[in-house]
Tab-separated table of C-alpha atoms and ligand atoms in Angstrom:
chain	number	residue	atom	x	y	z
A	153	MET	CA	16.514	49.812	59.922
A	154	GLY	CA	17.719	46.506	58.511
A	155	GLU	CA	21.333	45.459	58.923
A	156	LEU	CA	23.229	45.088	55.652
A	157	ILE	CA	23.149	41.317	55.909
A	158	SER	CA	20.707	39.902	58.426
A	159	LYS	CA	21.321	36.682	60.356
A	160	GLN	CA	18.625	35.037	58.305
A	161	LEU	CA	20.281	35.971	55.013
A	162	LEU	CA	23.711	34.992	56.294
A	163	LYS	CA	22.370	31.562	57.186
A	164	VAL	CA	21.048	31.107	53.639
A	165	ARG	CA	24.265	32.305	52.078
A	166	MET	CA	26.353	29.904	54.132
A	167	MET	CA	24.083	27.035	53.262
A	168	GLU	CA	24.133	27.952	49.578
A	169	ARG	CA	27.892	28.030	49.519
A	170	LYS	CA	28.009	24.456	50.693
A	171	GLN	CA	25.096	23.012	48.742
A	172	ILE	CA	25.565	24.631	45.341
A	173	HIS	CA	28.808	22.697	44.984
A	174	ASP	CA	27.117	19.455	46.011
A	175	ILE	CA	24.890	19.575	42.963
A	176	PRO	CA	26.846	18.412	39.905
A	177	TRP	CA	26.641	20.657	36.822
A	178	GLU	CA	25.937	17.549	34.751
A	179	GLU	CA	22.602	17.263	36.520
A	180	ARG	CA	21.578	20.797	35.613
A	181	PRO	CA	20.228	22.308	32.411
A	182	ALA	CA	23.190	23.531	30.349
A	183	PHE	CA	21.865	26.910	29.215
A	184	HIS	CA	18.791	27.558	31.339
A	185	VAL	CA	18.817	29.035	34.831
A	186	SER	CA	17.939	26.408	37.439
A	187	SER	CA	17.532	26.733	41.193
A	188	PRO	CA	20.875	26.870	43.046
A	189	THR	CA	19.456	24.622	45.767
A	190	GLY	CA	15.907	23.938	46.883
A	191	TRP	CA	12.838	25.542	45.359
A	192	MET	CA	12.579	28.271	42.692
A	193	ASN	CA	9.538	29.980	41.211
A	194	ASP	CA	8.930	33.322	39.468
A	195	PRO	CA	11.700	35.348	37.835
A	196	ASN	CA	12.154	38.632	39.723
A	197	GLY	CA	14.211	41.795	39.310
A	198	PHE	CA	15.199	40.945	35.721
A	199	SER	CA	17.266	44.046	34.962
A	200	VAL	CA	20.484	45.545	33.667
A	201	PHE	CA	22.890	46.840	36.287
A	202	HIS	CA	26.448	48.002	35.492
A	203	ASP	CA	26.036	46.487	32.023
A	204	ARG	CA	25.309	42.978	33.282
A	205	TYR	CA	22.008	41.100	33.241
A	206	HIS	CA	20.731	40.342	36.710
A	207	LEU	CA	18.043	37.812	37.422
A	208	PHE	CA	16.523	37.190	40.833
A	209	PHE	CA	13.896	34.618	41.595
A	210	GLN	CA	11.430	33.415	44.186
A	211	TYR	CA	13.444	31.027	46.268
A	212	HIS	CA	13.081	28.636	49.182
A	213	PRO	CA	16.588	27.297	49.680
A	214	PHE	CA	15.716	25.115	52.662
A	215	SER	CA	13.663	22.553	50.768
A	216	LYS	CA	12.355	21.586	47.355
A	217	LYS	CA	8.936	22.882	48.328
A	218	TRP	CA	7.623	26.440	48.291
A	219	GLY	CA	8.149	28.080	51.717
A	220	PRO	CA	8.899	31.552	53.147
A	221	MET	CA	10.127	33.375	50.079
A	222	HIS	CA	13.657	34.669	49.657
A	223	TRP	CA	15.184	36.210	46.539
A	224	GLY	CA	17.883	34.081	44.903
A	225	HIS	CA	20.225	35.817	42.493
A	226	CYS	CA	22.280	35.166	39.377
A	227	VAL	CA	24.053	37.246	36.765
A	228	SER	CA	25.051	36.925	33.114
A	229	ASP	CA	26.794	38.864	30.359
A	230	ASP	CA	24.918	37.201	27.532
A	231	PHE	CA	21.661	35.662	28.886
A	232	ILE	CA	23.089	32.165	28.310
A	233	ARG	CA	25.906	31.583	30.789
A	234	TRP	CA	24.650	32.362	34.271
A	235	GLU	CA	26.641	32.588	37.455
A	236	PHE	CA	25.006	32.208	40.867
A	237	LEU	CA	25.417	35.068	43.301
A	238	PRO	CA	24.540	34.874	47.011
A	239	ALA	CA	20.837	35.164	47.856
A	240	ALA	CA	19.798	38.823	47.892
A	241	LEU	CA	16.752	39.102	50.161
A	242	ALA	CA	15.426	37.145	53.133
A	243	PRO	CA	12.131	37.637	54.989
A	244	ASP	CA	13.703	39.287	58.019
A	245	GLU	CA	11.632	42.419	58.712
A	246	ALA	CA	8.203	42.909	60.290
A	247	TYR	CA	6.809	44.039	56.921
A	248	ASP	CA	8.041	40.966	55.010
A	249	GLU	CA	8.134	38.278	57.706
A	250	GLY	CA	5.694	36.161	55.656
A	251	GLY	CA	7.917	36.312	52.584
A	252	CYS	CA	9.648	38.536	50.057
A	253	TYR	CA	7.303	37.954	47.139
A	254	SER	CA	7.813	38.780	43.481
A	255	GLY	CA	8.956	42.133	42.170
A	256	SER	CA	11.316	43.840	39.779
A	257	GLY	CA	14.500	45.892	39.529
A	258	ILE	CA	16.050	48.877	37.797
A	259	GLU	CA	19.279	50.818	37.825
A	260	ALA	CA	18.707	54.277	39.334
A	261	ASP	CA	21.201	56.884	40.560
A	262	GLY	CA	24.013	54.361	40.183
A	263	GLU	CA	22.310	51.898	42.488
A	264	HIS	CA	20.514	48.653	41.841
A	265	VAL	CA	16.977	49.166	43.084
A	266	LEU	CA	14.699	46.229	43.844
A	267	ILE	CA	11.025	46.575	44.523
A	268	TYR	CA	9.121	43.615	45.894
A	269	THR	CA	6.046	42.550	47.837
A	270	GLY	CA	6.415	42.098	51.570
A	271	VAL	CA	3.923	39.768	53.210
A	272	ILE	CA	2.730	40.582	56.698
A	273	ASP	CA	1.242	37.440	58.165
A	274	ARG	CA	0.711	37.363	61.920
A	275	TYR	CA	-1.748	36.588	64.675
A	276	LEU	CA	-2.549	39.533	66.893
A	277	GLU	CA	-2.963	39.145	70.666
A	278	ASP	CA	-6.720	38.656	70.410
A	279	GLY	CA	-6.156	35.780	67.982
A	280	PHE	CA	-7.053	37.898	64.954
A	281	HIS	CA	-5.184	36.857	61.805
A	282	TYR	CA	-3.674	39.922	60.183
A	283	TYR	CA	-2.597	39.421	56.572
A	284	ARG	CA	-1.495	42.148	54.194
A	285	GLN	CA	0.676	42.478	51.103
A	286	VAL	CA	2.721	45.686	50.842
A	287	GLN	CA	5.324	47.009	48.421
A	288	CYS	CA	8.901	47.424	49.637
A	289	LEU	CA	12.192	48.707	48.305
A	290	ALA	CA	15.828	47.669	48.631
A	291	ARG	CA	18.965	49.259	47.197
A	292	GLY	CA	22.233	47.544	46.460
A	293	ASN	CA	25.518	47.281	44.637
A	294	GLY	CA	24.744	44.169	42.589
A	295	THR	CA	25.523	41.730	45.400
A	296	ASP	CA	24.287	43.115	48.729
A	297	TYR	CA	20.994	44.912	49.177
A	298	GLN	CA	19.709	47.046	51.996
A	299	LYS	CA	16.013	47.427	52.614
A	300	SER	CA	14.706	50.998	52.775
A	301	GLU	CA	13.982	52.612	56.155
A	302	LYS	CA	10.762	53.884	54.588
A	303	ASN	CA	9.355	50.405	53.975
A	304	PRO	CA	6.651	49.615	53.264
A	305	ILE	CA	6.514	52.244	50.543
A	306	ILE	CA	3.034	51.328	49.246
A	307	THR	CA	0.292	49.693	51.276
A	308	SER	CA	-3.068	48.380	50.162
A	309	GLU	CA	-4.724	51.383	51.852
A	310	SER	CA	-3.718	53.351	48.747
A	311	THR	CA	-5.724	51.127	46.397
A	312	PRO	CA	-9.114	52.166	44.931
A	313	ASP	CA	-12.222	51.526	47.035
A	314	GLY	CA	-13.308	47.928	47.225
A	315	SER	CA	-9.917	46.491	46.207
A	316	SER	CA	-8.566	43.519	48.083
A	317	LEU	CA	-6.367	44.417	51.060
A	318	GLU	CA	-4.789	40.949	50.969
A	319	ASP	CA	-4.053	40.373	47.287
A	320	PHE	CA	-1.802	43.231	46.228
A	321	ARG	CA	1.479	42.056	44.822
A	322	ASP	CA	4.278	41.746	42.252
A	323	PRO	CA	5.276	45.353	41.411
A	324	LYS	CA	6.989	45.940	38.047
A	325	ILE	CA	8.863	49.241	37.906
A	326	TRP	CA	10.226	51.357	35.037
A	327	LYS	CA	11.684	54.818	34.592
A	328	ASP	CA	9.741	57.473	32.733
A	329	GLU	CA	10.188	61.137	31.843
A	330	ASP	CA	9.250	62.581	35.207
A	331	GLY	CA	10.232	59.805	37.593
A	332	PHE	CA	9.131	56.230	37.928
A	333	SER	CA	6.011	54.174	37.298
A	334	LEU	CA	4.990	50.745	38.428
A	335	VAL	CA	2.158	48.303	37.875
A	336	VAL	CA	0.991	45.924	40.559
A	337	GLY	CA	-1.544	43.063	40.647
A	338	SER	CA	-4.697	43.332	42.735
A	339	ARG	CA	-8.307	42.183	42.963
A	340	GLY	CA	-11.146	44.616	42.363
A	341	PRO	CA	-14.537	44.927	44.070
A	342	ASP	CA	-15.862	41.952	42.047
A	343	GLY	CA	-13.051	39.785	43.431
A	344	THR	CA	-11.336	39.327	40.067
A	345	GLY	CA	-8.034	40.661	38.760
A	346	GLN	CA	-7.105	44.270	38.113
A	347	ILE	CA	-3.835	46.047	37.421
A	348	LEU	CA	-3.050	49.253	39.286
A	349	LEU	CA	-0.702	51.942	37.981
A	350	TYR	CA	1.354	54.069	40.404
A	351	HIS	CA	3.726	56.964	39.819
A	352	ALA	CA	6.550	58.514	41.870
A	353	GLU	CA	8.956	61.393	41.453
A	354	ASN	CA	11.316	59.748	43.865
A	355	LEU	CA	11.464	56.074	44.645
A	356	GLU	CA	9.799	56.240	48.028
A	357	GLN	CA	6.648	58.303	47.533
A	358	TRP	CA	4.146	56.660	45.287
A	359	LYS	CA	0.752	57.892	44.153
A	360	PHE	CA	-2.014	55.740	42.772
A	361	VAL	CA	-2.803	56.807	39.183
A	362	THR	CA	-5.409	54.498	37.679
A	363	VAL	CA	-6.748	50.999	37.131
A	364	LEU	CA	-5.162	50.021	33.818
A	365	ASP	CA	-7.280	46.973	33.094
A	366	GLN	CA	-9.588	44.485	34.797
A	367	SER	CA	-10.533	40.853	34.349
A	368	ARG	CA	-14.222	41.428	35.113
A	369	GLY	CA	-14.411	37.696	35.657
A	370	GLU	CA	-13.456	36.962	32.065
A	371	TYR	CA	-9.777	36.150	32.448
A	372	GLY	CA	-9.459	34.435	35.801
A	373	LYS	CA	-9.356	35.717	39.366
A	374	MET	CA	-6.241	37.296	40.876
A	375	TRP	CA	-3.938	38.816	38.244
A	376	GLU	CA	-0.345	38.105	39.295
A	377	CYS	CA	3.007	39.359	38.018
A	378	PRO	CA	2.015	42.212	35.686
A	379	ASP	CA	4.358	43.879	33.221
A	380	PHE	CA	3.513	46.846	31.005
A	381	PHE	CA	5.655	47.938	28.088
A	382	PRO	CA	5.569	49.406	24.573
A	383	LEU	CA	6.407	47.051	21.725
A	384	GLY	CA	6.584	48.606	18.260
A	385	GLU	CA	3.323	50.441	17.681
A	386	MET	CA	1.537	48.624	20.459
A	387	GLN	CA	1.412	48.560	24.238
A	388	VAL	CA	1.507	45.200	25.972
A	389	LEU	CA	0.038	44.409	29.352
A	390	MET	CA	1.259	40.985	30.393
A	391	VAL	CA	-0.346	39.272	33.382
A	392	SER	CA	-0.537	35.823	34.947
A	393	PRO	CA	-4.128	35.161	36.024
A	394	GLN	CA	-5.035	32.470	38.513
A	395	ASP	CA	-8.082	30.222	38.126
A	396	MET	CA	-8.796	30.728	34.443
A	397	ARG	CA	-11.208	28.588	32.482
A	398	ALA	CA	-10.074	26.807	29.342
A	399	ARG	CA	-11.142	28.442	26.083
A	400	GLY	CA	-10.657	26.570	22.811
A	401	LEU	CA	-6.966	25.821	22.471
A	402	GLU	CA	-6.021	29.346	23.562
A	403	PHE	CA	-6.167	29.045	27.359
A	404	HIS	CA	-6.030	26.060	29.696
A	405	ASN	CA	-7.650	25.676	33.107
A	406	GLY	CA	-5.879	27.208	36.078
A	407	ASN	CA	-2.881	29.535	35.967
A	408	ASN	CA	-2.157	31.053	32.540
A	409	SER	CA	0.058	33.888	31.338
A	410	ILE	CA	-1.510	36.231	28.819
A	411	PHE	CA	-0.620	39.155	26.580
A	412	LEU	CA	-3.234	41.917	26.470
A	413	THR	CA	-2.212	44.129	23.590
A	414	GLY	CA	-3.688	47.487	22.735
A	415	LYS	CA	-3.135	51.225	22.592
A	416	TYR	CA	-1.978	53.371	25.473
A	417	ASP	CA	-2.384	57.114	25.897
A	418	GLN	CA	0.497	58.307	28.085
A	419	LYS	CA	-1.338	61.495	29.025
A	420	THR	CA	-4.682	60.117	30.105
A	421	HIS	CA	-3.226	56.726	31.145
A	422	ARG	CA	-5.991	54.976	29.247
A	423	PHE	CA	-5.156	51.506	28.008
A	424	GLU	CA	-7.506	50.274	25.250
A	425	ARG	CA	-7.193	46.531	25.066
A	426	GLU	CA	-7.582	45.024	21.584
A	427	GLN	CA	-6.450	41.421	21.813
A	428	VAL	CA	-5.857	38.743	24.474
A	429	VAL	CA	-3.742	35.652	23.753
A	430	SER	CA	-1.583	33.159	25.620
A	431	VAL	CA	2.094	33.943	26.082
A	432	ASP	CA	3.017	30.257	25.822
A	433	TYR	CA	1.105	27.131	24.774
A	434	GLY	CA	3.196	24.486	26.547
A	435	LEU	CA	2.696	22.584	29.795
A	436	ASP	CA	5.021	24.617	32.001
A	437	PHE	CA	5.120	28.364	31.830
A	438	TYR	CA	4.187	31.078	34.308
A	439	ALA	CA	4.914	34.500	35.751
A	440	PRO	CA	7.054	35.941	32.922
A	441	GLN	CA	8.802	39.282	33.253
A	442	THR	CA	10.721	41.465	30.792
A	443	LEU	CA	13.701	43.788	30.761
A	444	LEU	CA	14.726	46.471	28.312
A	445	ALA	CA	18.288	45.774	27.172
A	446	LYS	CA	20.638	48.670	26.409
A	447	ASP	CA	20.404	47.910	22.684
A	448	GLY	CA	16.620	48.388	22.853
A	449	ARG	CA	15.596	44.734	22.849
A	450	ARG	CA	12.623	43.790	25.010
A	451	VAL	CA	13.602	40.431	26.547
A	452	LEU	CA	11.208	38.102	28.368
A	453	ILE	CA	11.955	35.289	30.790
A	454	GLY	CA	9.398	32.986	32.439
A	455	TRP	CA	9.279	30.313	35.095
A	456	MET	CA	9.306	26.980	33.237
A	457	GLN	CA	7.175	25.046	35.655
A	458	SER	CA	3.541	25.112	36.629
A	459	TRP	CA	1.924	25.419	40.047
A	460	ASP	CA	-0.179	22.316	39.444
A	461	ALA	CA	2.573	20.087	38.052
A	462	LYS	CA	5.577	20.620	40.248
A	463	ILE	CA	7.469	17.642	38.919
A	464	SER	CA	11.096	17.061	39.865
A	465	PRO	CA	12.968	13.788	40.381
A	466	ALA	CA	13.197	12.809	44.069
A	467	ALA	CA	16.984	12.510	43.859
A	468	PHE	CA	17.464	16.112	42.752
A	469	GLN	CA	18.206	18.730	45.412
A	470	TRP	CA	16.840	21.504	43.230
A	471	SER	CA	13.448	22.212	41.733
A	472	GLY	CA	12.521	24.818	39.152
A	473	MET	CA	14.056	26.442	36.109
A	474	MET	CA	13.535	29.390	33.796
A	475	THR	CA	12.844	29.580	30.064
A	476	ILE	CA	15.450	30.776	27.623
A	477	PRO	CA	15.344	34.601	27.569
A	478	ARG	CA	13.306	35.621	24.515
A	479	GLU	CA	13.387	38.709	22.316
A	480	LEU	CA	9.933	40.141	21.708
A	481	THR	CA	8.727	41.909	18.581
A	482	PHE	CA	5.274	42.937	17.454
A	483	LYS	CA	4.423	41.907	13.899
A	484	LYS	CA	1.496	40.564	11.888
A	485	GLY	CA	-0.828	41.542	14.733
A	486	ARG	CA	0.912	39.464	17.425
A	487	VAL	CA	3.782	39.394	19.877
A	488	TYR	CA	6.526	37.189	18.385
A	489	GLN	CA	9.176	35.523	20.539
A	490	ALA	CA	12.666	34.347	19.571
A	491	PRO	CA	15.459	32.934	21.736
A	492	VAL	CA	17.994	35.692	22.437
A	493	ARG	CA	20.395	35.933	19.498
A	494	GLU	CA	23.358	35.270	21.847
A	495	LEU	CA	22.388	31.592	21.837
A	496	GLU	CA	23.682	31.260	18.279
A	497	GLN	CA	27.258	31.792	19.515
A	498	TYR	CA	27.018	28.479	21.327
A	499	ARG	CA	26.025	26.415	18.278
A	500	ARG	CA	28.449	23.610	17.428
A	501	ASN	CA	28.581	20.534	15.169
A	502	PRO	CA	25.973	21.467	12.562
A	503	VAL	CA	24.205	18.639	10.762
A	504	CYS	CA	22.017	19.472	7.818
A	505	TYR	CA	19.441	17.629	5.685
A	506	GLU	CA	17.643	19.217	2.750
A	507	ASN	CA	14.456	18.053	1.077
A	508	GLN	CA	14.491	14.980	3.273
A	509	LEU	CA	11.479	12.737	2.739
A	510	ILE	CA	9.970	11.159	5.857
A	511	GLN	CA	7.632	8.234	5.181
A	512	GLU	CA	8.193	6.026	8.176
A	513	SER	CA	10.020	6.128	11.495
A	514	THR	CA	13.426	7.535	10.536
A	515	VAL	CA	16.680	8.123	12.383
A	516	LEU	CA	18.883	10.703	10.720
A	517	GLU	CA	22.577	10.226	11.222
A	518	GLY	CA	24.143	12.854	13.467
A	519	ILE	CA	20.840	13.928	14.973
A	520	ARG	CA	20.516	12.896	18.572
A	521	GLY	CA	21.167	14.355	22.011
A	522	ARG	CA	19.568	16.304	24.830
A	523	VAL	CA	21.297	19.685	24.645
A	524	LEU	CA	20.678	21.011	21.173
A	525	GLU	CA	18.761	23.136	18.768
A	526	LEU	CA	16.753	21.600	15.958
A	527	LEU	CA	15.453	23.692	13.065
A	528	VAL	CA	12.757	21.893	11.129
A	529	GLU	CA	10.997	23.287	8.062
A	530	ILE	CA	8.166	21.193	6.720
A	531	THR	CA	7.719	21.983	3.044
A	532	GLY	CA	5.835	18.939	1.685
A	533	PHE	CA	2.553	17.962	3.280
A	534	SER	CA	1.335	14.672	1.753
A	535	PHE	CA	0.427	13.402	5.191
A	536	GLU	CA	-2.146	13.847	7.908
A	537	HIS	CA	0.223	13.412	10.867
A	538	PHE	CA	3.889	14.119	11.282
A	539	TRP	CA	5.787	13.256	14.454
A	540	ILE	CA	9.097	14.081	16.094
A	541	ARG	CA	9.964	11.803	19.001
A	542	PHE	CA	12.841	12.995	21.127
A	543	ALA	CA	14.408	12.156	24.526
A	544	GLN	CA	13.645	8.745	23.113
A	545	ASN	CA	14.807	5.180	23.678
A	546	ASP	CA	13.031	1.815	24.069
A	547	ASP	CA	11.314	3.008	27.264
A	548	TYR	CA	10.663	6.698	26.809
A	549	GLU	CA	9.731	9.399	24.369
A	550	MET	CA	8.601	13.012	24.233
A	551	LEU	CA	6.299	13.642	21.331
A	552	LEU	CA	5.595	16.551	19.028
A	553	GLN	CA	2.819	15.903	16.562
A	554	TYR	CA	1.660	18.080	13.695
A	555	ASN	CA	-1.798	17.344	12.357
A	556	HIS	CA	-1.864	18.966	8.937
A	557	ARG	CA	-5.567	18.401	8.285
A	558	ARG	CA	-6.586	20.106	11.514
A	559	LYS	CA	-3.535	22.435	11.646
A	560	ILE	CA	-2.743	21.534	15.239
A	561	LEU	CA	0.604	21.064	16.981
A	562	THR	CA	0.593	18.855	20.088
A	563	VAL	CA	3.239	18.352	22.745
A	564	ASP	CA	2.868	15.124	24.709
A	565	ARG	CA	4.955	13.923	27.662
A	566	THR	CA	2.806	10.882	28.492
A	567	HIS	CA	5.782	8.566	27.896
A	568	SER	CA	8.480	10.747	29.437
A	569	GLY	CA	8.694	8.516	32.512
A	570	ILE	CA	6.495	10.700	34.696
A	571	ASP	CA	4.784	8.901	37.589
A	572	ARG	CA	2.441	11.693	38.649
A	573	ASP	CA	-1.135	12.507	37.774
A	574	VAL	CA	-0.469	15.772	35.961
A	575	ILE	CA	-1.423	17.171	32.569
A	576	CYS	CA	0.730	15.585	29.900
A	577	ARG	CA	-0.617	16.910	26.628
A	578	ARG	CA	-1.414	20.298	25.156
A	579	LYS	CA	-2.417	21.381	21.684
A	580	MET	CA	-2.215	24.661	19.822
A	581	ASP	CA	-3.508	25.902	16.506
A	582	LEU	CA	-0.713	26.313	13.989
A	583	ILE	CA	-1.538	27.495	10.487
A	584	PRO	CA	1.284	27.009	7.956
A	585	MET	CA	3.013	30.162	6.762
A	586	THR	CA	3.426	31.093	3.128
A	587	GLY	CA	7.030	30.520	2.080
A	588	GLU	CA	9.048	32.655	-0.341
A	589	ASP	CA	7.957	30.359	-3.166
A	590	GLY	CA	4.290	30.986	-2.290
A	591	LYS	CA	3.889	27.451	-0.930
A	592	GLU	CA	2.934	26.286	2.579
A	593	ILE	CA	5.673	25.928	5.155
A	594	VAL	CA	5.662	25.079	8.867
A	595	LYS	CA	8.756	26.057	10.824
A	596	LEU	CA	9.679	24.590	14.195
A	597	ARG	CA	12.699	25.807	16.117
A	598	ILE	CA	13.160	23.366	18.971
A	599	LEU	CA	15.447	23.956	21.956
A	600	LEU	CA	16.264	20.907	24.044
A	601	ASP	CA	18.166	21.341	27.290
A	602	LYS	CA	18.232	17.990	29.106
A	603	TYR	CA	14.895	18.328	30.915
A	604	SER	CA	13.043	20.899	28.873
A	605	VAL	CA	11.775	21.612	25.388
A	606	GLU	CA	10.791	24.975	23.942
A	607	VAL	CA	9.233	24.991	20.489
A	608	PHE	CA	9.230	28.327	18.643
A	609	ALA	CA	6.759	27.790	15.827
A	610	ASN	CA	6.600	29.774	12.576
A	611	ASP	CA	9.393	32.218	13.416
A	612	GLY	CA	8.138	32.642	16.980
A	613	GLU	CA	4.480	33.353	16.285
A	614	LYS	CA	3.682	30.856	19.052
A	615	VAL	CA	5.812	29.078	21.654
A	616	MET	CA	5.303	25.852	23.601
A	617	SER	CA	7.464	25.199	26.684
A	618	SER	CA	7.455	22.032	28.764
A	619	VAL	CA	9.652	20.173	31.207
A	620	PHE	CA	10.146	16.426	31.370
A	621	TYR	CA	12.580	14.565	33.576
A	622	THR	CA	13.291	11.583	31.362
A	623	PRO	CA	16.632	9.893	32.187
A	624	LEU	CA	19.404	11.463	30.103
A	625	GLU	CA	20.379	8.234	28.385
A	626	ALA	CA	17.147	8.535	26.350
A	627	ASP	CA	18.686	10.780	23.715
A	628	GLY	CA	17.274	9.455	20.457
A	629	ILE	CA	15.392	11.601	17.934
A	630	LEU	CA	12.989	9.994	15.441
A	631	PHE	CA	11.045	11.572	12.584
A	632	ASP	CA	7.895	9.884	11.349
A	633	SER	CA	4.802	10.493	9.227
A	634	ASP	CA	1.687	8.634	8.067
A	635	GLY	CA	2.254	9.739	4.466
A	636	THR	CA	5.152	11.622	2.953
A	637	ALA	CA	6.578	14.687	4.623
A	638	CYS	CA	9.299	16.729	2.975
A	639	MET	CA	11.531	18.816	5.153
A	640	ASN	CA	14.757	20.673	5.758
A	641	ILE	CA	16.420	19.879	9.069
A	642	LYS	CA	19.339	21.497	10.812
A	643	LYS	CA	20.770	20.441	14.133
A	644	TYR	CA	23.293	22.232	16.305
A	645	ASP	CA	24.634	21.042	19.624
A	646	ILE	CA	24.597	23.824	22.188
A	647	CYS	CA	27.914	23.823	24.022
A	648	VAL	CA	28.223	25.952	27.133
A	649	GLN	CA	31.506	25.478	29.005
A	650	ARG	CA	31.481	25.615	32.809
B	654	FRU	C1	3.231	33.803	41.188
B	654	FRU	C2	3.212	34.121	42.671
B	654	FRU	C3	3.265	35.625	42.886
B	654	FRU	C4	3.866	35.739	44.249
B	654	FRU	C5	4.837	34.602	44.264
B	654	FRU	C6	5.011	33.943	45.613
B	654	FRU	O1	3.701	32.539	40.887
B	654	FRU	O2	2.091	33.546	43.288
B	654	FRU	O3	2.026	36.284	42.771
B	654	FRU	O4	4.481	36.972	44.446
B	654	FRU	O5	4.370	33.646	43.329
B	654	FRU	O6	6.055	33.034	45.582
């Protein structure tokens, strides 16, 4: 049985205590979770416990590179102001010596229950490399967690015939009428992704129920980080496939995160998929996970970085951040996303322009900065291209371009100061909405937080998230068009006190 706090975890906690204070708050995003120290990837264990929001994450505190995975931990009362807590899990048992990989959390019987993937990675005496991924459980009080004596609680021997014994990870748990269910990522006999459903009456004895859905080679290889939840009339299966092929402007090459929406029959456990779309159309987004808040909101958070573009300034001692938590709703045949409403409490210094005409590069008084929210409504379209340049000065700019003829929104970080050979531009289809007056309107809600931009387009029909590490002194915002654009603009600074 594991000790309450192993030597390995104690070492991390001591190191964190010292290093977290070495990193100045000014260097961090103001209202996005960033790594306490070292490397961060996927959000994990996003859950409500004792009325607070807990977020854990894949964490390698010893360097800015991915390494043996720990679980870092933070907590918030409103999704916006986050406080670091000591790391929660370290790879310190035989069944997770290769890492405590992604997983989820719930409150059950007054305890905070975490379920995660343990990686067994060892060479046997005869030189044979033994590698397995297994599901494990830990219980805690919101700060300290003890791994179950019954670990591992699910092994890949319980998967359907022909499934991968090695790729079996990222359990997402929820409570249901007669116990608990979880989904976990796997690879089927054809080597491509599948999602397995398990059920348990108590938290330690799990039975395989069914294969909920499969890639069949169409949507990438391994399906990582599944989540499965009802949203309005629909059921959403959310997965992060590896090795996808680009398709139109919907998916890009490599790791994507996708919503598979459809109908679910609780009795037969049949999921009938109807639609597959991207969760986010930006440059940096992966491995999202949701929680169900007490007021019924389904809230999503994602890792705002990408495996193939791990950019972070050399001087920083941290790498990796999360998106703003987003409320999900299902309407007009899609999953819509909006920043959690709590963000609005942090709006300050409003600046407003109505029916502003943009005919050339224009600076609007009072609109500049790197920690803010910009609400732009384009109502007049006598142009082909319209641009917003932000994080801008003589040397740098981040670019948003709307092409009205082709109905395409582009985010471009080519001139953000990046010195790496990574993807810098992505486009998405964006059809104008019909406004109350029956005329075309394009709405962009833009969140800037020092090193990131999230664009919620047309009331959250589509989102684009990207990071850029442009020096903070580049804080200009320019509006421009090649004809005449008419728009309403509102800016709020976002002020989060530390
Ligand atoms: C997704 C992922 C997960 C895994 C974790 C390891 O980004 O590859 O499948 O559990 O990261 O850090």
